[in-house]
Short mmCIF file of C-alpha atoms in Angstrom, two decimals:
data_model
loop_
_atom_site.label_atom_id
_atom_site.label_comp_id
_atom_site.label_asym_id
_atom_site.label_seq_id
_atom_site.Cartn_x
_atom_site.Cartn_y
_atom_site.Cartn_z
CA MET A 30 111.03 -64.39 141.22
CA ASN A 31 110.84 -63.08 144.76
CA ALA A 32 109.56 -59.58 145.52
CA GLN A 33 112.92 -58.25 146.71
CA LEU A 34 114.71 -59.32 143.52
CA GLU A 35 111.89 -57.87 141.42
CA GLU A 36 112.22 -54.49 143.14
CA VAL A 37 115.98 -54.20 142.64
CA LEU A 38 115.70 -55.38 139.03
CA LYS A 39 112.94 -52.85 138.31
CA GLU A 40 115.00 -50.06 139.85
CA ASN A 41 118.10 -51.10 137.92
CA LEU A 42 116.26 -51.39 134.60
CA ALA A 43 114.61 -47.99 135.07
CA LYS A 44 118.04 -46.39 135.47
CA ARG A 45 119.76 -48.37 132.72
CA SER A 46 117.03 -48.14 130.10
CA VAL A 47 116.52 -44.39 130.47
CA GLY A 48 119.93 -42.88 131.10
CA THR A 49 120.93 -39.25 130.99
CA SER A 50 121.68 -39.40 127.26
CA ALA A 51 118.13 -40.62 126.51
CA LEU A 52 116.63 -37.45 128.02
CA ARG A 53 119.39 -34.92 127.42
CA LYS A 54 117.91 -31.39 127.21
CA GLN A 55 114.38 -32.81 127.57
CA VAL A 56 113.78 -32.33 131.30
CA ARG A 57 114.71 -29.84 133.98
CA LYS A 58 116.94 -30.65 136.95
CA GLY A 59 115.75 -33.72 138.82
CA GLY A 60 113.66 -34.88 135.86
CA ILE A 61 115.65 -38.01 135.10
CA LYS A 62 115.37 -39.13 138.71
CA ALA A 63 111.61 -38.47 138.57
CA VAL A 64 111.34 -40.58 135.41
CA HIS A 65 113.25 -43.40 137.11
CA GLU A 66 110.92 -43.21 140.10
CA PHE A 67 107.86 -43.28 137.86
CA LEU A 68 109.15 -46.30 135.92
CA GLY A 69 110.20 -48.03 139.14
CA GLY A 70 106.62 -47.66 140.36
CA LEU A 71 105.24 -49.60 137.40
CA SER A 72 104.87 -53.34 137.62
CA PRO A 73 105.76 -55.80 134.87
CA ARG A 74 102.79 -57.77 136.24
CA GLU A 75 100.56 -55.07 134.70
CA LEU A 76 102.00 -55.91 131.29
CA SER A 77 101.32 -59.61 131.74
CA ALA A 78 97.60 -58.89 132.22
CA LEU A 79 97.29 -57.30 128.77
CA ARG A 80 95.77 -59.74 126.29
CA THR A 81 95.51 -57.84 123.00
CA PRO A 82 97.52 -55.27 121.05
CA ALA A 83 94.68 -52.78 121.57
CA ALA A 84 94.77 -53.32 125.36
CA TYR A 85 98.54 -52.85 125.32
CA LEU A 86 98.27 -49.61 123.34
CA ARG A 87 95.59 -48.27 125.74
CA TRP A 88 97.85 -49.13 128.70
CA LEU A 89 100.83 -47.44 127.00
CA ASP A 90 98.77 -44.34 126.12
CA ASP A 91 97.47 -44.08 129.70
CA ARG A 92 100.96 -44.45 131.25
CA THR A 93 102.38 -41.91 128.77
CA VAL A 94 99.80 -39.30 129.77
CA GLU A 95 100.25 -40.18 133.44
CA MET A 96 104.04 -39.76 133.22
CA GLU A 97 103.71 -36.53 131.26
CA ARG A 98 101.38 -35.13 133.93
CA GLN A 99 103.39 -36.30 136.93
CA VAL A 100 106.90 -35.59 135.72
CA GLY A 101 106.02 -32.86 133.25
CA LYS A 102 104.38 -30.66 135.83
CA SER A 103 107.50 -30.38 137.96
CA HIS A 104 110.28 -31.17 135.47
CA GLY A 105 109.00 -30.18 132.02
CA LEU A 106 108.70 -33.67 130.54
CA MET A 107 106.69 -33.61 127.31
CA TRP A 108 104.54 -36.37 125.79
CA GLY A 109 107.20 -37.49 123.26
CA SER A 110 109.90 -37.84 125.91
CA ALA A 111 107.51 -39.71 128.21
CA ARG A 112 106.61 -42.12 125.40
CA LYS A 113 110.27 -42.65 124.51
CA SER A 114 111.10 -43.37 128.17
CA LEU A 115 108.29 -45.89 128.49
CA ASN A 116 109.22 -47.60 125.22
CA LEU A 117 112.86 -47.92 126.30
CA TRP A 118 111.87 -49.30 129.72
CA ILE A 119 109.27 -51.73 128.37
CA ARG A 120 111.71 -53.00 125.75
CA ASP A 121 114.29 -53.71 128.45
CA ILE A 122 111.69 -55.34 130.71
CA VAL A 123 110.66 -57.64 127.85
CA TYR A 124 114.30 -58.34 126.98
CA ASN A 125 115.11 -59.21 130.62
CA HIS A 126 115.10 -62.98 131.20
CA HIS A 127 113.68 -62.80 134.72
CA PHE A 128 110.69 -60.62 133.86
CA ARG A 129 110.11 -62.29 130.52
CA SER A 130 109.93 -65.79 131.98
CA THR A 131 108.12 -64.86 135.20
CA TYR A 132 105.37 -62.87 133.49
CA GLY A 133 105.27 -64.43 130.00
CA LEU A 134 106.21 -61.14 128.36
CA ASP A 135 107.50 -62.69 125.16
CA ARG A 136 103.99 -62.46 123.71
CA LEU A 137 104.13 -58.65 124.00
CA GLU A 138 107.18 -58.29 121.76
CA PRO A 139 105.19 -57.95 118.49
CA TRP A 140 103.15 -55.13 120.05
CA LEU A 141 106.05 -52.99 121.26
CA GLU A 142 106.84 -49.69 119.58
CA VAL A 143 110.27 -48.63 118.40
CA PRO A 144 111.61 -45.97 120.81
CA LEU A 145 111.70 -42.79 118.75
CA ASP A 146 114.62 -40.39 118.71
CA SER A 147 116.21 -38.27 115.99
CA HIS A 148 118.35 -41.15 114.64
CA THR A 149 115.51 -43.65 114.52
CA ALA A 150 113.09 -41.10 113.06
CA ALA A 151 115.56 -40.17 110.30
CA PHE A 152 116.00 -43.86 109.50
CA ILE A 153 112.24 -44.49 109.41
CA ARG A 154 111.63 -41.43 107.24
CA ARG A 155 114.40 -42.47 104.84
CA GLU A 156 113.21 -46.10 104.55
CA SER A 157 109.46 -45.51 104.59
CA VAL A 158 107.47 -45.85 101.38
CA ALA A 159 104.86 -43.46 102.80
CA PRO A 160 105.70 -39.76 103.10
CA LEU A 161 106.26 -38.66 106.70
CA PRO A 162 106.41 -35.24 108.33
CA ARG A 163 109.85 -33.92 109.22
CA TRP A 164 111.25 -34.65 112.65
CA THR A 165 112.04 -31.59 114.73
CA THR A 166 112.58 -32.67 118.35
CA ILE A 167 111.36 -35.42 120.66
CA MET A 168 109.63 -32.73 122.70
CA ALA A 169 107.45 -31.86 119.69
CA VAL A 170 106.26 -35.45 119.19
CA THR A 171 102.49 -35.79 119.59
CA PRO A 172 100.38 -38.96 119.70
CA ALA A 173 99.40 -38.48 116.03
CA PHE A 174 102.99 -37.88 114.91
CA SER A 175 104.16 -40.94 116.87
CA ARG A 176 101.43 -43.11 115.31
CA LEU A 177 102.55 -42.10 111.79
CA TYR A 178 106.14 -43.11 112.54
CA GLN A 179 105.13 -46.34 114.32
CA ASP A 180 102.93 -47.34 111.37
CA ALA A 181 105.79 -46.56 108.97
CA ALA A 182 108.13 -48.68 111.13
CA ARG A 183 105.76 -51.64 110.75
CA GLY A 184 105.73 -51.07 106.99
CA ILE A 185 109.54 -51.06 106.80
CA LEU A 186 109.61 -54.55 108.29
CA GLU A 187 107.79 -55.82 105.22
CA SER A 188 110.92 -55.11 103.20
CA PRO A 189 113.17 -58.15 102.73
CA ARG A 190 116.11 -55.96 103.89
CA PHE A 191 114.63 -55.58 107.36
CA ALA A 192 112.36 -58.61 107.74
CA TYR A 193 114.98 -60.27 109.99
CA LEU A 194 114.10 -57.75 112.72
CA LYS A 195 110.54 -59.18 112.91
CA HIS A 196 109.07 -56.49 115.20
CA PRO A 197 109.18 -52.67 115.26
CA VAL A 198 110.82 -52.58 118.70
CA HIS A 199 114.03 -53.86 117.09
CA LEU A 200 114.13 -51.30 114.29
CA ASP A 201 116.34 -48.90 116.22
CA LEU A 202 119.06 -51.57 116.09
CA ALA A 203 119.20 -51.12 112.33
CA ALA A 204 118.88 -47.34 112.59
CA TRP A 205 121.78 -46.97 115.00
CA ARG A 206 123.84 -49.52 113.07
CA GLN A 207 123.59 -47.36 109.93
CA GLU A 208 124.76 -44.33 111.93
CA ASP A 209 128.19 -45.91 112.49
#
């Protein structure tokens, strides 16, 4: 893929993966544009260099804190909203044929987290065998809270009802499907 195509695809995916509804009431004016700019500044090439689930999680944790600091300072973005934005963007980067084939991102799919929101959290809490704390808002999500829900999401996939999803990143498909 040439550099020019990569840039326009990155810009497009940043805007499509994290739309206004994804961050409604979570950032101040100009915050969504700032999130798009942050995501557009990331390179899918960075993801291709990650070789283990632990390395991926460190990268994700670092980018989450970086986004929270950069966008949060001026636009009020909190850790949970930053993590959700990154998870939505990374999912769409991995789903995108051009990035997936150019950078071999298919191997990351098992490591990706489910993007948390109120619908997905309610689904995970309802389906989890382990007790989970109540969801309040995405802005209240902390790293420890997120880890509990991500671990529960992995556990749900062990159920024959949801085994077809294979990886946690796909769990929101089932959560939103049950909302209809």
